[in-house]
Short mmCIF file of C-alpha atoms and ligand atoms in Angstrom, two decimals:
data_model
loop_
_atom_site.label_atom_id
_atom_site.label_comp_id
_atom_site.label_asym_id
_atom_site.label_seq_id
_atom_site.Cartn_x
_atom_site.Cartn_y
_atom_site.Cartn_z
CA MET A 1 -2.35 -3.67 36.22
CA LYS A 2 -0.92 -4.89 32.99
CA SER A 3 1.66 -2.80 31.23
CA ASN A 4 1.23 -1.72 27.65
CA LYS A 5 4.08 -4.05 26.72
CA GLN A 6 2.29 -7.00 28.31
CA ARG A 7 -0.89 -6.14 26.62
CA ARG A 8 0.76 -5.84 23.21
CA ALA A 9 2.44 -9.20 23.73
CA GLU A 10 -0.93 -10.79 24.56
CA ILE A 11 -2.59 -9.30 21.52
CA LYS A 12 0.21 -10.58 19.37
CA ALA A 13 0.02 -14.07 20.89
CA HIS A 14 -3.72 -14.05 20.31
CA ARG A 15 -3.30 -13.07 16.69
CA LEU A 16 -0.61 -15.71 16.09
CA GLU A 17 -2.91 -18.32 17.53
CA ARG A 18 -5.88 -17.16 15.55
CA ALA A 19 -3.95 -17.02 12.25
CA ALA A 20 -2.60 -20.50 12.82
CA ALA A 21 -6.03 -21.83 13.62
CA LEU A 22 -7.58 -20.19 10.62
CA GLU A 23 -4.89 -21.57 8.33
CA VAL A 24 -5.55 -25.05 9.52
CA ARG A 25 -9.33 -24.61 9.23
CA LEU A 26 -9.07 -23.37 5.63
CA ARG A 27 -6.69 -26.22 4.65
CA THR A 28 -8.41 -29.19 6.30
CA ARG A 29 -11.95 -28.94 4.99
CA ASP A 30 -13.77 -27.20 2.33
CA VAL A 31 -15.28 -24.81 4.76
CA ARG A 32 -15.22 -21.92 2.38
CA ARG A 33 -18.91 -22.20 1.50
CA GLU A 34 -19.94 -22.67 5.10
CA ILE A 35 -18.21 -19.63 6.52
CA VAL A 36 -20.25 -16.61 7.11
CA TRP A 37 -17.46 -14.31 6.05
CA GLU A 38 -18.19 -11.24 8.13
CA SER A 39 -18.24 -13.18 11.33
CA VAL A 40 -14.81 -14.72 11.10
CA PRO A 41 -12.09 -12.89 13.02
CA GLY A 42 -8.86 -12.65 11.12
CA LEU A 43 -10.58 -12.66 7.76
CA GLU A 44 -11.64 -9.75 5.56
CA LEU A 45 -13.65 -9.82 2.38
CA VAL A 46 -12.05 -8.59 -0.83
CA ASP A 47 -13.64 -5.72 -2.52
CA LYS A 48 -13.00 -6.70 -6.13
CA ALA A 49 -13.86 -3.24 -7.51
CA ARG A 50 -10.87 -1.88 -5.70
CA LEU A 51 -8.46 -4.47 -7.07
CA GLU A 52 -8.63 -3.34 -10.65
CA HIS A 53 -5.00 -2.26 -10.49
CA CYS A 54 -3.91 -5.78 -9.93
CA ASN A 55 -2.83 -7.93 -12.72
CA THR A 56 -5.01 -10.95 -12.37
CA LEU A 57 -3.89 -12.86 -15.44
CA TYR A 58 -2.12 -15.38 -13.30
CA GLY A 59 -5.16 -16.38 -11.35
CA GLU A 60 -8.44 -15.49 -9.81
CA VAL A 61 -8.69 -12.62 -7.46
CA PRO A 62 -9.13 -14.15 -4.02
CA HIS A 63 -12.46 -13.78 -2.17
CA PHE A 64 -10.99 -12.89 1.13
CA TYR A 65 -7.78 -11.98 2.92
CA ILE A 66 -6.78 -14.05 5.96
CA ASP A 67 -4.20 -13.23 8.60
CA ARG A 68 -0.91 -14.57 7.43
CA LEU A 69 1.85 -15.88 9.64
CA PHE A 70 5.41 -15.04 8.69
CA THR A 71 8.84 -15.11 10.29
CA CYS A 72 11.03 -12.02 10.07
CA ASN A 73 14.80 -12.31 9.47
CA CYS A 74 15.27 -11.28 13.08
CA GLY A 75 13.38 -14.41 14.13
CA ALA A 76 10.17 -12.63 15.23
CA GLU A 77 6.98 -14.53 14.48
CA GLU A 78 4.51 -12.07 13.11
CA VAL A 79 1.13 -11.83 11.64
CA TRP A 80 0.28 -9.77 8.54
CA THR A 81 -3.31 -9.22 9.41
CA ALA A 82 -6.18 -9.49 6.96
CA LYS A 83 -7.06 -5.90 7.80
CA GLN A 84 -3.55 -4.71 6.93
CA GLN A 85 -3.60 -6.74 3.71
CA LYS A 86 -6.92 -5.24 2.71
CA TRP A 87 -5.48 -1.76 3.37
CA TRP A 88 -2.32 -2.61 1.39
CA CYS A 89 -4.22 -3.90 -1.66
CA GLU A 90 -7.22 -1.73 -1.79
CA VAL A 91 -6.14 1.57 -0.33
CA ALA A 92 -2.39 1.71 -0.91
CA GLN A 93 -2.97 -0.07 -4.24
CA GLY A 94 -0.28 -2.67 -3.56
CA SER A 95 -0.11 -5.97 -5.26
CA ILE A 96 -2.25 -8.88 -4.01
CA TYR A 97 0.85 -11.00 -4.50
CA SER A 98 2.79 -9.03 -1.90
CA ARG A 99 3.92 -10.89 1.20
CA ALA A 100 5.11 -9.42 4.46
CA VAL A 101 8.75 -9.97 5.07
CA ARG A 102 9.93 -7.83 7.99
CA CYS A 103 8.36 -7.28 11.37
CA TYR A 104 7.34 -3.80 12.57
CA ALA A 105 10.50 -3.26 14.67
CA CYS A 106 12.79 -4.19 11.78
CA ARG A 107 10.89 -1.99 9.30
CA LYS A 108 11.06 0.88 11.75
CA ALA A 109 14.77 0.44 12.25
CA GLN A 110 15.35 0.20 8.48
CA ARG A 111 13.36 3.28 7.85
CA GLU A 112 15.23 5.26 10.49
CA SER A 113 18.70 4.16 9.34
CA ARG A 114 17.70 5.08 5.75
CA ALA A 115 16.51 8.43 6.85
CA ALA A 116 19.67 9.09 8.81
CA ALA A 117 21.84 7.98 5.92
CA SER A 118 20.10 10.21 3.37
CA MET A 119 20.21 13.13 5.68
CA TYR A 120 23.90 12.80 6.37
CA PRO A 121 25.83 10.39 4.18
CA GLY A 122 29.02 10.65 6.18
CA ALA A 123 27.36 10.12 9.55
CA ASN A 124 28.91 6.75 10.23
CA LEU A 125 32.37 7.70 9.09
CA LEU A 126 32.30 10.78 11.22
CA ARG A 127 31.26 8.80 14.27
CA GLU A 128 34.22 6.45 13.72
CA GLU A 129 36.59 9.33 13.43
CA VAL A 130 35.31 11.03 16.52
CA THR A 131 35.70 7.78 18.54
CA ARG A 132 39.26 7.33 17.23
CA LEU A 133 40.19 10.91 17.99
CA ARG A 134 38.68 10.77 21.49
CA ALA A 135 40.70 7.70 22.26
CA LEU A 136 43.89 9.71 21.63
CA ALA A 137 43.03 11.94 24.62
CA THR A 138 43.48 9.16 27.09
CA ALA A 139 47.23 8.74 26.47
CA LYS A 140 50.16 11.13 26.46
CA PRO A 141 50.61 12.70 23.04
CA ASN A 142 53.27 11.32 20.70
CA ALA A 143 54.20 12.68 17.27
CA ALA A 144 51.69 10.47 15.49
CA ALA A 145 48.78 11.50 17.80
CA GLN A 146 49.72 15.11 17.44
CA ALA A 147 49.71 14.83 13.64
CA GLU A 148 46.32 13.19 13.77
CA VAL A 149 44.92 16.06 15.89
CA GLU A 150 46.47 18.63 13.48
CA ALA A 151 44.87 16.71 10.53
CA ALA A 152 41.49 16.66 12.38
CA LEU A 153 41.67 20.42 12.80
CA GLN A 154 41.63 20.67 9.03
CA SER A 155 38.70 18.29 8.65
CA LYS A 156 35.71 19.26 6.60
CA TRP A 157 33.57 18.30 9.67
CA ARG A 158 33.38 21.06 12.21
CA SER A 159 32.33 18.65 14.92
CA LEU A 160 35.57 16.73 14.37
CA ARG A 161 37.57 19.89 14.56
CA VAL A 162 35.87 20.66 17.91
CA VAL A 163 36.81 17.21 19.16
CA ALA A 164 40.43 17.86 18.17
CA ILE A 165 40.31 20.99 20.30
CA GLU A 166 38.92 18.96 23.24
CA VAL A 167 41.69 16.40 22.82
CA MET A 168 44.29 19.21 23.01
CA GLY A 169 42.67 20.36 26.20
CA CYS A 170 42.86 16.86 27.63
CA TRP A 171 46.62 16.73 26.85
CA GLY A 172 47.13 20.19 28.31
CA GLY A 173 50.79 20.55 27.58
CA PRO A 174 52.38 23.99 27.05
CA GLU A 175 52.23 23.56 23.22
CA GLN A 176 48.54 22.80 23.41
CA ILE A 177 47.76 25.57 25.81
CA ALA A 178 49.49 28.04 23.56
CA GLN A 179 47.51 26.81 20.55
CA LEU A 180 44.23 26.97 22.54
CA GLU A 181 44.96 30.51 23.65
CA ALA A 182 45.66 31.39 20.01
CA PHE A 183 42.16 30.16 19.10
CA VAL A 184 40.66 32.19 21.86
CA ALA A 185 42.51 35.34 20.87
CA ALA A 186 41.29 34.87 17.22
CA ARG A 187 37.66 34.92 18.28
CA PRO A 188 35.99 37.25 15.76
CA ARG A 189 33.68 40.02 16.85
CA GLY A 190 30.59 40.88 14.93
CA GLN A 191 27.30 39.30 14.11
CA ASN A 192 28.37 36.30 12.10
CA TYR A 193 27.68 33.55 14.63
CA ARG A 194 28.23 30.66 12.30
CA VAL A 195 31.93 31.25 11.50
CA TRP A 196 34.24 28.51 12.43
CA GLU A 197 36.70 30.78 14.25
CA ARG A 198 34.03 31.65 16.75
CA GLU A 199 33.15 28.10 17.44
CA ALA A 200 36.84 27.14 17.73
CA ALA A 201 37.46 30.01 20.17
CA ASP A 202 34.51 28.90 22.37
CA ALA A 203 35.61 25.29 22.35
CA ALA A 204 39.22 26.30 23.13
CA ALA A 205 38.02 28.63 26.01
CA LYS A 206 36.04 25.71 27.42
CA ALA A 207 38.99 23.40 27.23
CA LEU A 208 41.21 25.97 28.98
CA ARG A 209 38.56 26.36 31.68
CA HIS A 210 38.54 22.62 32.25
CA LEU A 211 42.32 22.62 32.53
CA ALA A 212 42.25 25.42 35.04
CA GLU A 213 39.63 23.58 37.12
CA ALA A 214 41.57 20.31 36.99
CA LYS A 215 44.70 22.03 38.31
CA GLN A 216 42.86 23.44 41.39
ZN1 ZN B 301 12.17 -8.34 12.63
#
């Protein structure tokens, strides 16, 4: 049994081959008149009526699309298929002068990172801060580290404040335990589940639990 991945790789290899062969064929001889268009794989006829949006001052509208080979920045050899070009020009109303630049994987990655960035502009910065703060937990606290944790407790990011509480739990000195217990004691009652004090109290309680388990 072939895996999907193998099958996709085969299809891709086949397309690359076909596009290369078609390119050569169209370049080497004037076969344009001989070809029975519909029967050529990797080639799609242009529907001129659907290309009216294109500015054709610079040249004739082509008669057909052919599979185009291109190399993505990542090094991947790809084919922009005639079918995809036809869709791009005639359905999406893209330009007939467009050329494919990035492979599917790179476009997908770009789309995802853009979506993440627009959803949460500080995402990368926060991740860095969390990593830095977590690293503090692995050593004994000095004044600088303690100051950093105090600063993190005032952060605009709740998740960073929670990490600060976790770091305090890892240190587990009498000072930290007193502070954690104060968080727990300040846990608000009532229905407002989104308040920070509740989240802080829960994180502190968890840290104290871990400490107690570690001592056993
Ligand atoms: Zn790529």
